[in-house]
mmCIF file of C-alpha atoms in Angstrom:
data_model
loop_
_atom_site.group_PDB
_atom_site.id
_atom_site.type_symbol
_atom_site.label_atom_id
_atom_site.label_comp_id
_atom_site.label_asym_id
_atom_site.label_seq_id
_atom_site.Cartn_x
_atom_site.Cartn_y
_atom_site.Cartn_z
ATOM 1 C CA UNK A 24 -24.354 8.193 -60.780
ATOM 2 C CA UNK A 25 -23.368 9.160 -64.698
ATOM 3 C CA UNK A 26 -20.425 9.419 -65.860
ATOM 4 C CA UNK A 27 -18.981 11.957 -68.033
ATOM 5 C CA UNK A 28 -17.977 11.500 -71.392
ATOM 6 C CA UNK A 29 -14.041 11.219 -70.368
ATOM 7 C CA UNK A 30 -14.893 8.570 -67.728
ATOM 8 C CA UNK A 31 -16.806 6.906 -70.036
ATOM 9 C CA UNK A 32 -14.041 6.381 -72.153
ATOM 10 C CA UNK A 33 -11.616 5.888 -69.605
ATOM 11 C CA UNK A 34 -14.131 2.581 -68.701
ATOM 12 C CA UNK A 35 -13.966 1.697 -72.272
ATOM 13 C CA UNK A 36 -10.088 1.631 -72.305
ATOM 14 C CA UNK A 37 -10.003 -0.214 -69.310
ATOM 15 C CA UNK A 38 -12.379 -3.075 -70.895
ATOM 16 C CA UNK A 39 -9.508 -2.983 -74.233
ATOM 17 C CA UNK A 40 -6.879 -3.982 -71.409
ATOM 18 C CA UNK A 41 -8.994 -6.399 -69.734
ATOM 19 C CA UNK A 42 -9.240 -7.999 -73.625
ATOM 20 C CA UNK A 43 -5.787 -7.591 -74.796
ATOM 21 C CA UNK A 44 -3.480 -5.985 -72.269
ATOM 22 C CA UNK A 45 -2.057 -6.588 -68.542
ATOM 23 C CA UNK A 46 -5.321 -6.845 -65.936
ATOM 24 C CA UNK A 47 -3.310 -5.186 -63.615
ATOM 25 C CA UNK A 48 -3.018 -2.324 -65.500
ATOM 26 C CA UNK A 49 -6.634 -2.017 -66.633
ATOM 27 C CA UNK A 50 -7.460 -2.580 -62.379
ATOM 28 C CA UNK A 51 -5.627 0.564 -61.660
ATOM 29 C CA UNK A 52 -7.473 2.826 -64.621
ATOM 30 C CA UNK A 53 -10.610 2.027 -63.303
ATOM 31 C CA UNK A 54 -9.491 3.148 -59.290
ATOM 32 C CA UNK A 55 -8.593 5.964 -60.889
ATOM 33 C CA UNK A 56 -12.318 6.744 -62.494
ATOM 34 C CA UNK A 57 -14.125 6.056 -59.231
ATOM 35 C CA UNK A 58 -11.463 8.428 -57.097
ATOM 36 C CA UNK A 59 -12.271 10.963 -59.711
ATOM 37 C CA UNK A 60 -15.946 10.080 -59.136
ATOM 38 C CA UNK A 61 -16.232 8.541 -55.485
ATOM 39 C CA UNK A 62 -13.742 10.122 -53.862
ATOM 40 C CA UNK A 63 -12.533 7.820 -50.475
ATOM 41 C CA UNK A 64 -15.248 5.416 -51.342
ATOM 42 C CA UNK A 65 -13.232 3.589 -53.860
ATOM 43 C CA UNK A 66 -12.415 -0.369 -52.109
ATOM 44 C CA UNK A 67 -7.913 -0.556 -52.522
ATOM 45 C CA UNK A 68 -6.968 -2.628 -55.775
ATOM 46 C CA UNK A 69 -5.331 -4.930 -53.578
ATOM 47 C CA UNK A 70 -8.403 -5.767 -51.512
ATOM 48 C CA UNK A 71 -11.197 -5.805 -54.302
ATOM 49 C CA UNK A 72 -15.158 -6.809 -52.719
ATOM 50 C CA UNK A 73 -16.714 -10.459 -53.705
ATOM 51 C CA UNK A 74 -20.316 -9.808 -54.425
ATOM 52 C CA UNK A 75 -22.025 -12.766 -52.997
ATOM 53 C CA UNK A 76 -24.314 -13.920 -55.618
ATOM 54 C CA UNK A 77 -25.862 -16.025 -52.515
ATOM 55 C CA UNK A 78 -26.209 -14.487 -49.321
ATOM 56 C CA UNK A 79 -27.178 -16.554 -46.612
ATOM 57 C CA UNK A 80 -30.356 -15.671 -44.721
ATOM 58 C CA UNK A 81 -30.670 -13.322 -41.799
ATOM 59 C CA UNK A 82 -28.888 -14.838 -38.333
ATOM 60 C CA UNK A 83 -27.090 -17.270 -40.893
ATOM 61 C CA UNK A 84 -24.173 -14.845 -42.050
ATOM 62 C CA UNK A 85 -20.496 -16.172 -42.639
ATOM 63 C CA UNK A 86 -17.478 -14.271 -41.457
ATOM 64 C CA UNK A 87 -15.712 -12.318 -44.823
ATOM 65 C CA UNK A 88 -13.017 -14.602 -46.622
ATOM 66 C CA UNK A 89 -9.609 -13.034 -45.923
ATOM 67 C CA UNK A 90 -8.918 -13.111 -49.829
ATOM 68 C CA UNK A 91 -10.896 -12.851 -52.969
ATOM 69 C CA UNK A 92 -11.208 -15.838 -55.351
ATOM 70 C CA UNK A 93 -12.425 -14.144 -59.485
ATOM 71 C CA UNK A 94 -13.276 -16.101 -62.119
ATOM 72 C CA UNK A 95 -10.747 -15.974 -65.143
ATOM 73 C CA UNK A 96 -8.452 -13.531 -63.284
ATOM 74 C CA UNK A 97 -10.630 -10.386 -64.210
ATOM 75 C CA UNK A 98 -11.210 -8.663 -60.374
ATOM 76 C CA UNK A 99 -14.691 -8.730 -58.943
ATOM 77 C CA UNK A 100 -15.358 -5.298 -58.312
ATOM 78 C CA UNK A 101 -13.680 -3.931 -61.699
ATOM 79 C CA UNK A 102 -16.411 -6.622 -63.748
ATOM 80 C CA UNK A 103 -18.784 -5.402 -61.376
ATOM 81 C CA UNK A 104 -18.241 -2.242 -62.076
ATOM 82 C CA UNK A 105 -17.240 -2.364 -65.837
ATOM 83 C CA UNK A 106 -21.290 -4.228 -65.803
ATOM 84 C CA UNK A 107 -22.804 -0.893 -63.992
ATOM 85 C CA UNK A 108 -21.669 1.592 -66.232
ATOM 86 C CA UNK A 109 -22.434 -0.086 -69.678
ATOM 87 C CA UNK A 110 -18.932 -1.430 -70.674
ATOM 88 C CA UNK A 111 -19.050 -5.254 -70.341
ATOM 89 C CA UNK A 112 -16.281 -7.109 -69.670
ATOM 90 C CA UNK A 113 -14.893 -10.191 -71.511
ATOM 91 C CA UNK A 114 -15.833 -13.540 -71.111
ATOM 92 C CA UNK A 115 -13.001 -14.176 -69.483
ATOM 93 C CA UNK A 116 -11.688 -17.574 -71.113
ATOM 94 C CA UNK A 117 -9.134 -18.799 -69.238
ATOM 95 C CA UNK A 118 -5.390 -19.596 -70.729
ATOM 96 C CA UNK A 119 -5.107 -23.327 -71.868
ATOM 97 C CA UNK A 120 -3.616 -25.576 -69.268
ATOM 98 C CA UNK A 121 0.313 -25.897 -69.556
ATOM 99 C CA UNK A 122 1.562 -28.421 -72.039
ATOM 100 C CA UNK A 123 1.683 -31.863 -70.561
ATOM 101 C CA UNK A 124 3.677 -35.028 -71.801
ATOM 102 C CA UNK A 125 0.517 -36.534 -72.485
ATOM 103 C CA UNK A 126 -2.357 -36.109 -74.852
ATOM 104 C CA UNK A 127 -5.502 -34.375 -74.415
ATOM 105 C CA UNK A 128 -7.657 -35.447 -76.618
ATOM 106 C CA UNK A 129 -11.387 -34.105 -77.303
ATOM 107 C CA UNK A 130 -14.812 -36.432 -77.740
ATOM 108 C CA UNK A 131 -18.159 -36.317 -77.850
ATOM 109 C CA UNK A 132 -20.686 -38.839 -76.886
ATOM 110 C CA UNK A 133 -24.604 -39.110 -77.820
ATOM 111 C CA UNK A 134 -27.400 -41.060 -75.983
ATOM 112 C CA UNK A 135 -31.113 -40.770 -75.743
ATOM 113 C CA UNK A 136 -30.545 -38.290 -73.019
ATOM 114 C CA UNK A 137 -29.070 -35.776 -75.116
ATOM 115 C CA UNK A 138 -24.977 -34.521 -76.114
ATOM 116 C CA UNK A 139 -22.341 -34.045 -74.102
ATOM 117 C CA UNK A 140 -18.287 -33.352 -75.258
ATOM 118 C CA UNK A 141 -15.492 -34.229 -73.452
ATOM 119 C CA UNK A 142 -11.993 -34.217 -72.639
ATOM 120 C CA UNK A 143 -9.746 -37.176 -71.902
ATOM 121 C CA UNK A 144 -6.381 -36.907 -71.298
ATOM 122 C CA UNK A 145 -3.702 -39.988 -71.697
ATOM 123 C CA UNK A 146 -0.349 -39.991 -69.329
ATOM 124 C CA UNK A 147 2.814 -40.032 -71.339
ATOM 125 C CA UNK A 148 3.493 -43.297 -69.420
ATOM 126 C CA UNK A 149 0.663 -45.058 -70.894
ATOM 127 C CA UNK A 150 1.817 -47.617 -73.201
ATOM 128 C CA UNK A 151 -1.197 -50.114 -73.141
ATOM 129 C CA UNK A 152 -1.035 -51.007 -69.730
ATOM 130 C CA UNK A 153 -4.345 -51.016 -68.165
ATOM 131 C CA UNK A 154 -4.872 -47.535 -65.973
ATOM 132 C CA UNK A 155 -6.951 -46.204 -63.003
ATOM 133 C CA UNK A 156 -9.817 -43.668 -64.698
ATOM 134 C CA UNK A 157 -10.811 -40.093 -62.687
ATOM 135 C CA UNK A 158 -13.502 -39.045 -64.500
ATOM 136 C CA UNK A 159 -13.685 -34.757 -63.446
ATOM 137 C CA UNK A 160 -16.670 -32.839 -63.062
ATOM 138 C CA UNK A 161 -16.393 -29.071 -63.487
ATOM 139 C CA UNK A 162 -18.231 -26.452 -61.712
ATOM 140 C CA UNK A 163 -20.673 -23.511 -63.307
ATOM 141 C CA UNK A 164 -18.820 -21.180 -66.215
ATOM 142 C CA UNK A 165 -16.347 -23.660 -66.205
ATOM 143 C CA UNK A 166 -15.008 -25.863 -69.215
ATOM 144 C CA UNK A 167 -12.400 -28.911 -68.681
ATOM 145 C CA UNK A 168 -9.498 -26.837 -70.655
ATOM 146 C CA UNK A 169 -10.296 -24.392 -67.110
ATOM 147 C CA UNK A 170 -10.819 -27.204 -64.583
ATOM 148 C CA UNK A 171 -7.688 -29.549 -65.759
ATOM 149 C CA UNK A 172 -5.201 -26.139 -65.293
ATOM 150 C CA UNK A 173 -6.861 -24.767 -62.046
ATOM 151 C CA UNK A 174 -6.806 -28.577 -60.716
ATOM 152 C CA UNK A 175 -3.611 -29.767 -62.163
ATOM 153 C CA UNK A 176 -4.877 -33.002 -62.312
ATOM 154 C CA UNK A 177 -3.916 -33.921 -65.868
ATOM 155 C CA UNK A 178 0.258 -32.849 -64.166
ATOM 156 C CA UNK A 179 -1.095 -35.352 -61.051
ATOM 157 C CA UNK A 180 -2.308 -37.773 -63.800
ATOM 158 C CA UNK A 181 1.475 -37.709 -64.446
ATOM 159 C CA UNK A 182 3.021 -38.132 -61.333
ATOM 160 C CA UNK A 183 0.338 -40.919 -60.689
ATOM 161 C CA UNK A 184 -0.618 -42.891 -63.935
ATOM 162 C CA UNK A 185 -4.098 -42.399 -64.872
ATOM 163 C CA UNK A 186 -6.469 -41.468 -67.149
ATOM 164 C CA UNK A 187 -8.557 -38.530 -66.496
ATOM 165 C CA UNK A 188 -11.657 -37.837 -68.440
ATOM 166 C CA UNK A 189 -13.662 -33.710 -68.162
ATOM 167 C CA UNK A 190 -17.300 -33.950 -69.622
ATOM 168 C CA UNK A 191 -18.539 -30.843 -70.712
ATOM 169 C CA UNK A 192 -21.538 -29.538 -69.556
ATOM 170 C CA UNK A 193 -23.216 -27.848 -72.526
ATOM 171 C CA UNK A 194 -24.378 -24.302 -72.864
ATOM 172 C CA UNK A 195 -27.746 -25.809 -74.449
ATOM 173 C CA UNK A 196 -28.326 -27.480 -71.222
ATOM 174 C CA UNK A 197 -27.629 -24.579 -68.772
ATOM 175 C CA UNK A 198 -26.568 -21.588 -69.656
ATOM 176 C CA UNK A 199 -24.014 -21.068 -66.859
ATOM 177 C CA UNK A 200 -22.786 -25.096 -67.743
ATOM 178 C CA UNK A 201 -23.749 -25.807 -64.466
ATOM 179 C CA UNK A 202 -24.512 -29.357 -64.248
ATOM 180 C CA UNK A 203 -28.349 -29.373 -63.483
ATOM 181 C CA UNK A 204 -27.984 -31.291 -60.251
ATOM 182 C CA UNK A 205 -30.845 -29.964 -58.556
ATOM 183 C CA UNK A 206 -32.979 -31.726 -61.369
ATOM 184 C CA UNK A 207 -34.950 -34.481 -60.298
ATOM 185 C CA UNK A 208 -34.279 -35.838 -64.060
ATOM 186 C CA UNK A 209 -30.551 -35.423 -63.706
ATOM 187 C CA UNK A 210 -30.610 -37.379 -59.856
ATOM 188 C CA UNK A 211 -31.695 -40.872 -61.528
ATOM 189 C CA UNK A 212 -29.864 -44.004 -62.642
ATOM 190 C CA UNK A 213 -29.399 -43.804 -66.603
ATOM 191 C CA UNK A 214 -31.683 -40.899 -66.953
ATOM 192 C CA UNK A 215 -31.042 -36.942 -67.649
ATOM 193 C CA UNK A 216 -27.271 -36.041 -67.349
ATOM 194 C CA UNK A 217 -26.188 -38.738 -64.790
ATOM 195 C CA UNK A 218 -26.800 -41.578 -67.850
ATOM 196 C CA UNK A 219 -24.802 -39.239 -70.203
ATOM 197 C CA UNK A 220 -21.920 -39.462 -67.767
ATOM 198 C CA UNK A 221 -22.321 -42.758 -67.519
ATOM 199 C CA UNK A 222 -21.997 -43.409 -70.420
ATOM 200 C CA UNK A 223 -18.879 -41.034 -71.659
ATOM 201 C CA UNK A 224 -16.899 -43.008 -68.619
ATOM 202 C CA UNK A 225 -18.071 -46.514 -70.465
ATOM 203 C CA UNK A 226 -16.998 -45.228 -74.001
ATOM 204 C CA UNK A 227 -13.772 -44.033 -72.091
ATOM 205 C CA UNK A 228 -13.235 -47.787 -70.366
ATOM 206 C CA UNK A 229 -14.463 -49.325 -73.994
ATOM 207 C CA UNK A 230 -11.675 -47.599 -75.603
ATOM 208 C CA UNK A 231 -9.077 -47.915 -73.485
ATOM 209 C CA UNK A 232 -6.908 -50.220 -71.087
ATOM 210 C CA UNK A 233 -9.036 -49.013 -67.554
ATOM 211 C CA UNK A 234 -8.571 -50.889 -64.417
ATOM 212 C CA UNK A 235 -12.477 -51.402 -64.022
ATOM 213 C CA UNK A 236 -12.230 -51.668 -60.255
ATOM 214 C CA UNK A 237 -10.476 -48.101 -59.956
ATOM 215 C CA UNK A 238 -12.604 -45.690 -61.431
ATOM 216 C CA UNK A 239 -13.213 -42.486 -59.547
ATOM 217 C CA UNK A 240 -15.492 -39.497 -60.447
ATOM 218 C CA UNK A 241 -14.863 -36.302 -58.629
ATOM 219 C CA UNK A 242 -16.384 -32.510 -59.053
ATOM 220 C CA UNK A 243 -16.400 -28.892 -57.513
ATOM 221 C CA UNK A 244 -19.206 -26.858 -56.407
ATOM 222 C CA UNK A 245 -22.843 -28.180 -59.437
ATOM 223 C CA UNK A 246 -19.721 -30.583 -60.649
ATOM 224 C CA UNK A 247 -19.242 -31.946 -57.317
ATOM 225 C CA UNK A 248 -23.515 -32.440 -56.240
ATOM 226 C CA UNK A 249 -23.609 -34.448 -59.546
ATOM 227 C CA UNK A 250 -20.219 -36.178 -58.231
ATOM 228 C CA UNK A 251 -22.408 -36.991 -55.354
ATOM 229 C CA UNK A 252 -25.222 -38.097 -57.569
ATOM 230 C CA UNK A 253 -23.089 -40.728 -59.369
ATOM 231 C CA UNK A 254 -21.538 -42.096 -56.803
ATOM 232 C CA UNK A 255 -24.680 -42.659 -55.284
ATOM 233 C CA UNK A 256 -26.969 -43.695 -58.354
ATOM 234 C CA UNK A 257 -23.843 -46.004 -60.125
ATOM 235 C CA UNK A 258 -21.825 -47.320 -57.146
ATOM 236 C CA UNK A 259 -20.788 -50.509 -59.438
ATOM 237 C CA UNK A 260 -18.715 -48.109 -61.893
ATOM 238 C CA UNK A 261 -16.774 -45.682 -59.541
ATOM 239 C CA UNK A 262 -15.416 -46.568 -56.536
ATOM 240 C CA UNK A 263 -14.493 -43.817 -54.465
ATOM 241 C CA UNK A 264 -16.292 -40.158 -55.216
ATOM 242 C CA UNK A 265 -14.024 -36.775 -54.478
ATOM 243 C CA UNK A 266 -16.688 -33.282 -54.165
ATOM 244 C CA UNK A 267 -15.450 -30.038 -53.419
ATOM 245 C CA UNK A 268 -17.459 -27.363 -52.230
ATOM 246 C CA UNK A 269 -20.815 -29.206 -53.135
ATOM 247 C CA UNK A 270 -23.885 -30.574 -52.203
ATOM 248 C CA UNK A 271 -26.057 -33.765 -50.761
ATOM 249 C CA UNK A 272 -27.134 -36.145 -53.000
ATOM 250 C CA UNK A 273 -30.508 -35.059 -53.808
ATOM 251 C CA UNK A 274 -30.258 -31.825 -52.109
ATOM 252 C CA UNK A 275 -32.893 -30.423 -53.943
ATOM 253 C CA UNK A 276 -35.045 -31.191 -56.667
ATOM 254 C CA UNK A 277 -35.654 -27.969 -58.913
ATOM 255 C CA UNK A 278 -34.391 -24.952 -58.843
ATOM 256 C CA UNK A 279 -36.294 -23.033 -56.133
ATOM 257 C CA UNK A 280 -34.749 -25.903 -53.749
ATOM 258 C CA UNK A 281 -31.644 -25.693 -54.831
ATOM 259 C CA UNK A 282 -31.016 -22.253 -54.320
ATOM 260 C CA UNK A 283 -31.963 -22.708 -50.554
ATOM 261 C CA UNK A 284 -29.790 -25.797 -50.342
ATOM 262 C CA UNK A 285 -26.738 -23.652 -51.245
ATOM 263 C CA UNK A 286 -27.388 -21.053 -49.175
ATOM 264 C CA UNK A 287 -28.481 -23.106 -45.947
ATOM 265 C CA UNK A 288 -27.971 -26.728 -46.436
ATOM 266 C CA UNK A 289 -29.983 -29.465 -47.220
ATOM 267 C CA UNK A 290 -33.655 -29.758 -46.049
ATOM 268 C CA UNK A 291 -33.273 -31.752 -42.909
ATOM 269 C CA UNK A 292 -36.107 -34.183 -43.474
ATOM 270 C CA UNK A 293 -34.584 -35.009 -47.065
ATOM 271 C CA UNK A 294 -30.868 -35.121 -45.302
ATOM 272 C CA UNK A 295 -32.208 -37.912 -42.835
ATOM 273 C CA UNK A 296 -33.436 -40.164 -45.888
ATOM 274 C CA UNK A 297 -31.056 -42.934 -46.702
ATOM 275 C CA UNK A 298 -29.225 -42.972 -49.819
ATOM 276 C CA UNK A 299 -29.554 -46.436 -52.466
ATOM 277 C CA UNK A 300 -27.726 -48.970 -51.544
ATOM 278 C CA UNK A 301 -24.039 -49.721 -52.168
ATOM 279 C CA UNK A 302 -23.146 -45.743 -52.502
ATOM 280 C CA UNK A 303 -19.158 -45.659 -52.058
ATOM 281 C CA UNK A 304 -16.757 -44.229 -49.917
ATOM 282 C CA UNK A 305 -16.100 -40.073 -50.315
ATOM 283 C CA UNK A 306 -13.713 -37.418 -49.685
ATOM 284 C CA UNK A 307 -15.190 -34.001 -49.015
ATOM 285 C CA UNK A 308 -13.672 -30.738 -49.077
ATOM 286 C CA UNK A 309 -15.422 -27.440 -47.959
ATOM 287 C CA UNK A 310 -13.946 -24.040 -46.879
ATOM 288 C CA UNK A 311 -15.982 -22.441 -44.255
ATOM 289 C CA UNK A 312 -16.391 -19.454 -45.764
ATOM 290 C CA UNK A 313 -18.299 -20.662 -48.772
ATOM 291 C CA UNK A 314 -20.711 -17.601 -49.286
ATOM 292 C CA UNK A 315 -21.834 -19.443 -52.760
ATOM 293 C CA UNK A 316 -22.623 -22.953 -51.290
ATOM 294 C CA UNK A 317 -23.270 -23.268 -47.286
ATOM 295 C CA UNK A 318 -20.504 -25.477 -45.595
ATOM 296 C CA UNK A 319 -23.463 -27.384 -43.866
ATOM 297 C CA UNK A 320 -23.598 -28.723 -47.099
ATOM 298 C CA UNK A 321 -20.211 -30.994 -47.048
ATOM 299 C CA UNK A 322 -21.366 -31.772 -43.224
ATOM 300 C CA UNK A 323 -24.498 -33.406 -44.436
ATOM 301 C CA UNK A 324 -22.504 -35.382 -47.463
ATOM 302 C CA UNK A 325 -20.419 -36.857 -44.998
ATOM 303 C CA UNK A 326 -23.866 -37.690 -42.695
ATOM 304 C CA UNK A 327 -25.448 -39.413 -45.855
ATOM 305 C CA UNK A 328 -22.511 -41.581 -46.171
ATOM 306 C CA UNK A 329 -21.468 -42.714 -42.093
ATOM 307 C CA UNK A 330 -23.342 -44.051 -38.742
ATOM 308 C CA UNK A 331 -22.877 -42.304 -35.705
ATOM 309 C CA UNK A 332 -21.738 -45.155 -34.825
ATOM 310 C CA UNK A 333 -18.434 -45.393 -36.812
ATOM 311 C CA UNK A 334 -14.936 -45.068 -35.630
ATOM 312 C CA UNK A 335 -13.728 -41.717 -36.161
ATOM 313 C CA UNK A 336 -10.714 -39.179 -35.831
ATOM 314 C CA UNK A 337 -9.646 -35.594 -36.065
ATOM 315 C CA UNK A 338 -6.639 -33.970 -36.576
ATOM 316 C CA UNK A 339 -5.632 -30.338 -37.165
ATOM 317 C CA UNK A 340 -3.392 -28.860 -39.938
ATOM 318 C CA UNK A 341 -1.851 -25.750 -41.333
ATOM 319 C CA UNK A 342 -0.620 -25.026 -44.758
ATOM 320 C CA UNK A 343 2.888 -23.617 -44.979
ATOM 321 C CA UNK A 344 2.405 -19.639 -45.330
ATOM 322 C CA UNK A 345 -1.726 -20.947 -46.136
ATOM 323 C CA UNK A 346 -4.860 -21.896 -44.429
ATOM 324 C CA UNK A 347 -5.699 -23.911 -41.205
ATOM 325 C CA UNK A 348 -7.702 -27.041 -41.962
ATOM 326 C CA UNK A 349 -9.084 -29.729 -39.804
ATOM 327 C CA UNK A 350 -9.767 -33.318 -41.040
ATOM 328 C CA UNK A 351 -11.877 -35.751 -39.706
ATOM 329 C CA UNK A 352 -11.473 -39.745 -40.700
ATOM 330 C CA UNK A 353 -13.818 -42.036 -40.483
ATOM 331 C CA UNK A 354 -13.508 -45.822 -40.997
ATOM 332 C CA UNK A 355 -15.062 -48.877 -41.330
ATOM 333 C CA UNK A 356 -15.644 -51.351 -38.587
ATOM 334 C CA UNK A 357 -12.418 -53.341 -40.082
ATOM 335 C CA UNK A 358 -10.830 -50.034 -40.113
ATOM 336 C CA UNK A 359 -10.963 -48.979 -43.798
ATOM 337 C CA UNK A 360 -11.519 -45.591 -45.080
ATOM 338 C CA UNK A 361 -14.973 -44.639 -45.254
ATOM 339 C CA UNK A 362 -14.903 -40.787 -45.418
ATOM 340 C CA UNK A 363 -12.655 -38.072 -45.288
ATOM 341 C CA UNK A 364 -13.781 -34.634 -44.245
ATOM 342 C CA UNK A 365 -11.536 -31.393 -44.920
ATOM 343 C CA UNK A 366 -13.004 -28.277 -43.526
ATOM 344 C CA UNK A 367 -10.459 -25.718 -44.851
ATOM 345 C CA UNK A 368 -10.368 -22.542 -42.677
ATOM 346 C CA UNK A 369 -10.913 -19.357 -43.974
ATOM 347 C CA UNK A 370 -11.602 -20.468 -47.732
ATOM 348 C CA UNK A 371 -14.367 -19.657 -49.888
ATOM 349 C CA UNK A 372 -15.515 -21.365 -52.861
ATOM 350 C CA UNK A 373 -12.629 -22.510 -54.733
ATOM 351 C CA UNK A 374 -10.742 -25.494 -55.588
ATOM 352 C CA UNK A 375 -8.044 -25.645 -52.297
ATOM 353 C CA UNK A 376 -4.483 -26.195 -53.324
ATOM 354 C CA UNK A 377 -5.258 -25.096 -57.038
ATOM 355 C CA UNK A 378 -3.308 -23.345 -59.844
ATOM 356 C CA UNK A 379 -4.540 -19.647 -60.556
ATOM 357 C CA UNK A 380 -3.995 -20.514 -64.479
ATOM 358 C CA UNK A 381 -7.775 -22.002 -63.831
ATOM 359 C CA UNK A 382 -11.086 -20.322 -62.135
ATOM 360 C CA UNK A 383 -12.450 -20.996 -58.932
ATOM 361 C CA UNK A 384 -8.755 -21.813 -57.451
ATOM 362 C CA UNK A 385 -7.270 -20.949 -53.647
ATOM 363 C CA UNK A 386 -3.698 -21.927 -53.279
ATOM 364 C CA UNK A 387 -3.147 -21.282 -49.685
ATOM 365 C CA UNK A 388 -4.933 -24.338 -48.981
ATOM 366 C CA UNK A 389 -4.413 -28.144 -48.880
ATOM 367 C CA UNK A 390 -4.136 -29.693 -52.242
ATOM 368 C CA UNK A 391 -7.052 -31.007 -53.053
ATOM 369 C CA UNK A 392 -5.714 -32.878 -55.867
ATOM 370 C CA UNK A 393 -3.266 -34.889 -54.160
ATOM 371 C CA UNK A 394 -5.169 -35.247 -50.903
ATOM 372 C CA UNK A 395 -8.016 -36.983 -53.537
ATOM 373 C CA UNK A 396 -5.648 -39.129 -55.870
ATOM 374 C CA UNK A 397 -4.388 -40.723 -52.283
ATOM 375 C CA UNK A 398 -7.751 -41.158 -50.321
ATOM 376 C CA UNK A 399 -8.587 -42.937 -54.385
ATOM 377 C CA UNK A 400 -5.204 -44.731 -54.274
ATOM 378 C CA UNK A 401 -7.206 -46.758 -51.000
ATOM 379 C CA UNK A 402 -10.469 -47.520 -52.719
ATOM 380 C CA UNK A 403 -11.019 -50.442 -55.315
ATOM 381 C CA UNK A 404 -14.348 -51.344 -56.188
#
C-alpha cells in the first residue's frame, strides 16, 4: 500500500506526538489514517496486536495474552506501523524512576574483560550499618534508570534496607544491551561479562558496609539467563538468584542456539547435564504466555536446580482484579527453601507486579519484587 501525501503527513504528525505530546492522542491519529486507508481492517486502539518477534514452531503455539505489554509506552501496532510507512518512531526512553529518599548514584567499572557502567542506589536508612546487596540485571533495550522504575525495587530497597546495584549492559557489546548470555565466553567463571559482574558487585561490597553472606543477583528475560549464569558460575558471592522470564544456565551457546532455546526450551540433552557445584537456591517467575521466551524455559531452571526426589508443594493464587498464578515450593530435606516456582497465568513477557513508569512491566500479576526480596530474606550464604 502507498500512502498519499496527506496520510503521509498525518503519520509524520503522529510521530511529533509520540516525541513531544500525549501517546494517546498520537494512537488515535494514526486509527484514523488506516480507516481512511484499510477500512474495517484497522485492530481497536484499545486492543493493539503484539508482533511476536519469536514465534514458536509449528504444533508449539501459545494461546494470545489477554493484554499487550509495549516497550516505553509507545503501542505495538502504531511503532509497527509508524516503521512500515517510513516515519520512525522514537526511541522511546523511558521517564526516570520517581524520586526516592535515597541516592542513586552512577559508576563504572573496568577489567580485562572489557567496560561496564552501573547504577547503585543507597536507602535513606543507610547510615553505615552494614546492608544486604541485590545486584539487578536488566533485560534487552533496557537501562537500570528503566528497570529500577518498572521494578520498584530501589522503593522496595526502602521498605526493606538494602543496597541495590543495575549494571549496564553496553551498546558496544550488543546492540539491543542484551546481556550476551547465550555466549559461551559470557557462561564462564571470571571470563566475558559474568567476571565484569563480578567484579562491579566486589567494587560495590569494597566500598560499602555489605552483609557478605546476603548478596542476591536477580534479572528478567537475557538479564535473568545471566542471573542464572552467576548464580551458577559464583555461588560463594550471591546467595539466592531471582530470574524472571529467562533461561537455563547454559541454554545455549551462540546465537543460533539461543534463539531456539527461547522459542522451545532448552536442548534436552544439555538440560539433563548437571550444573557446578554449590549453585544456590532460586526463585523463578514465568507467565505462560511468554511468546518471546518459551515457559519450558523457567520449568527446566527449576529442574537444573532440584531432585525428583525433593519435598515439594503447590498452591494456587489469584491477584485481586489480576492474574491466576500457581506456585510450587520445593525444600530441602531439613525443610529449607530450595526453589520457588511462579507460573503466572495469562502473562507474557514482562516483569509481574511491575510499575508501567518502566518497560517490560504487567501489573495484574504477583509482585515479583516483593515475592523475591522475601524468598532472599530466607537465604544467607
Amino acid at each position: 500500500m502507498k500512502l498519499n501525501n496527506d496520510m503521509q503527513e498525518l503519520m509524520r504528525k503522529a510521530n511529533s506526538l509520540l516525541q513531544s505530546g500525549p501517546k494517546g492522542i498520537a494512537t488515535n491519529l494514526v486509527q484514523r489514517v488506516l480507516q481512511r486507508a484499510l477500512p474495517g481492517l484497522v485492530p481497536p486502539p484499545e486492543r493493539p496486536v503484539m508482533k511476536d518477534i519469536n514465534p514458536p514452531p509449528p504444533g508449539r503455539e501459545l494461546p494470545p495474552a489477554p493484554e499487550v505489554i509495549t516497550p516505553a509506552g509507545v503501542p505495538a501496532f502504531v511503532a509497527d506501523l509508524l516503521d512500515r510507512f517510513g516515519v520512525r518512531p522514537p526511541a522511546g526512553t523511558p521517564p526516570p524512576p520517581a524520586t526516592e529518599r535515597g541516592q542513586f548514584l552512577s559508576g563504572s567499572l573496568t577489567n580485562a574483560a572489557g567496560t561496564r557502567a552501573y547504577k547503585l542506589y543507597v536507602p535513606a536508612a543507610y547510615t553505615g550499618q552494614a546492608l544486604p546487596l541485590v545486584v539487578m540485571l536488566h533485560g534487552c533495550t533496557q537501562n537500570p534508570d528503566d528497570f529500577a522504575a518498572g521494578t520498584e525495587m530501589n522503593a522496595q530497597a526502602e521498605v526493606t534496607p538494602c543496597f541495590v546495584l543495575y549494571p549496564a549492559q553496553s551498546k558496544s557489546a550488543n546492540g539491543s544491551q542484551c546481556w550476551n548470555w547465550f555466549n559461551a565466553v559470557d557462561q564462564q567463571r571470571e571470563q566475558g561479562e559474568p567476571s565484569i559482574i563480578a567484579d562491579i558487585t566486589r567494587k560495590v561490597m569494597a566500598d560499602y558496609r555489605v552483609l557478605p553472606k546476603q548478596v542476591y543477583v536477580a534479572g528478567l528475560s537475557a538479564g535473568g539467563a545471566m542471573a542464572a549464569i552467576m548464580g551458577s558460575t559464583y555461588p560463594e558471592l550471591y546467595a539466592a538468584v531471582g530470574i524472571h522470564s529467562g533461561l537455563p544456565y547454559a541454554a545455549a551457546t551462540d546465537l543460533m542456539s539461543a534463539m531456539k532455546a527461547m522459542r522451545t526450551g532448552m536442548n534436552e540433552t544439555r538440560s539433563a547435564q548437571s550444573l557446578p557445584s554449590g549453585t544456590r537456591p532460586i526463585i523463578v517467575f514465568h507467565g505462560d504466555h511468554d511468546k518471546t521466551v518459551h515457559p519450558r524455559n523457567g520449568e527446566q531452571l527449576i529442574e537444573q536446580h532440584v531432585r525428583r526426589d525433593d519435598p515439594s508443594s503447590t498452591e494456587n493464587g489469584r491477584v485481586p482484579n489480576g492474574h491466576t498464578y500457581t506456585r510450587t515450593l520445593h525444600r530441602k530435606r531439613d525443610g529449607s527453601p530450595l526453589a520457588e516456582q511462579w507460573l503466572i497465568h495469562g502473562a507474557g513477557h514482562a516483569w509481574s507486579g511491575g510499575s508501567s513508569k518502566g518497560t517490560y512491566t504487567d501489573a495484574r500479576g504477583p509482585h515479583a519484587t516483593r515475592e523475591m526480596m522475601r524468598f532472599f530474606a530466607t537465604q544467607q550464604g
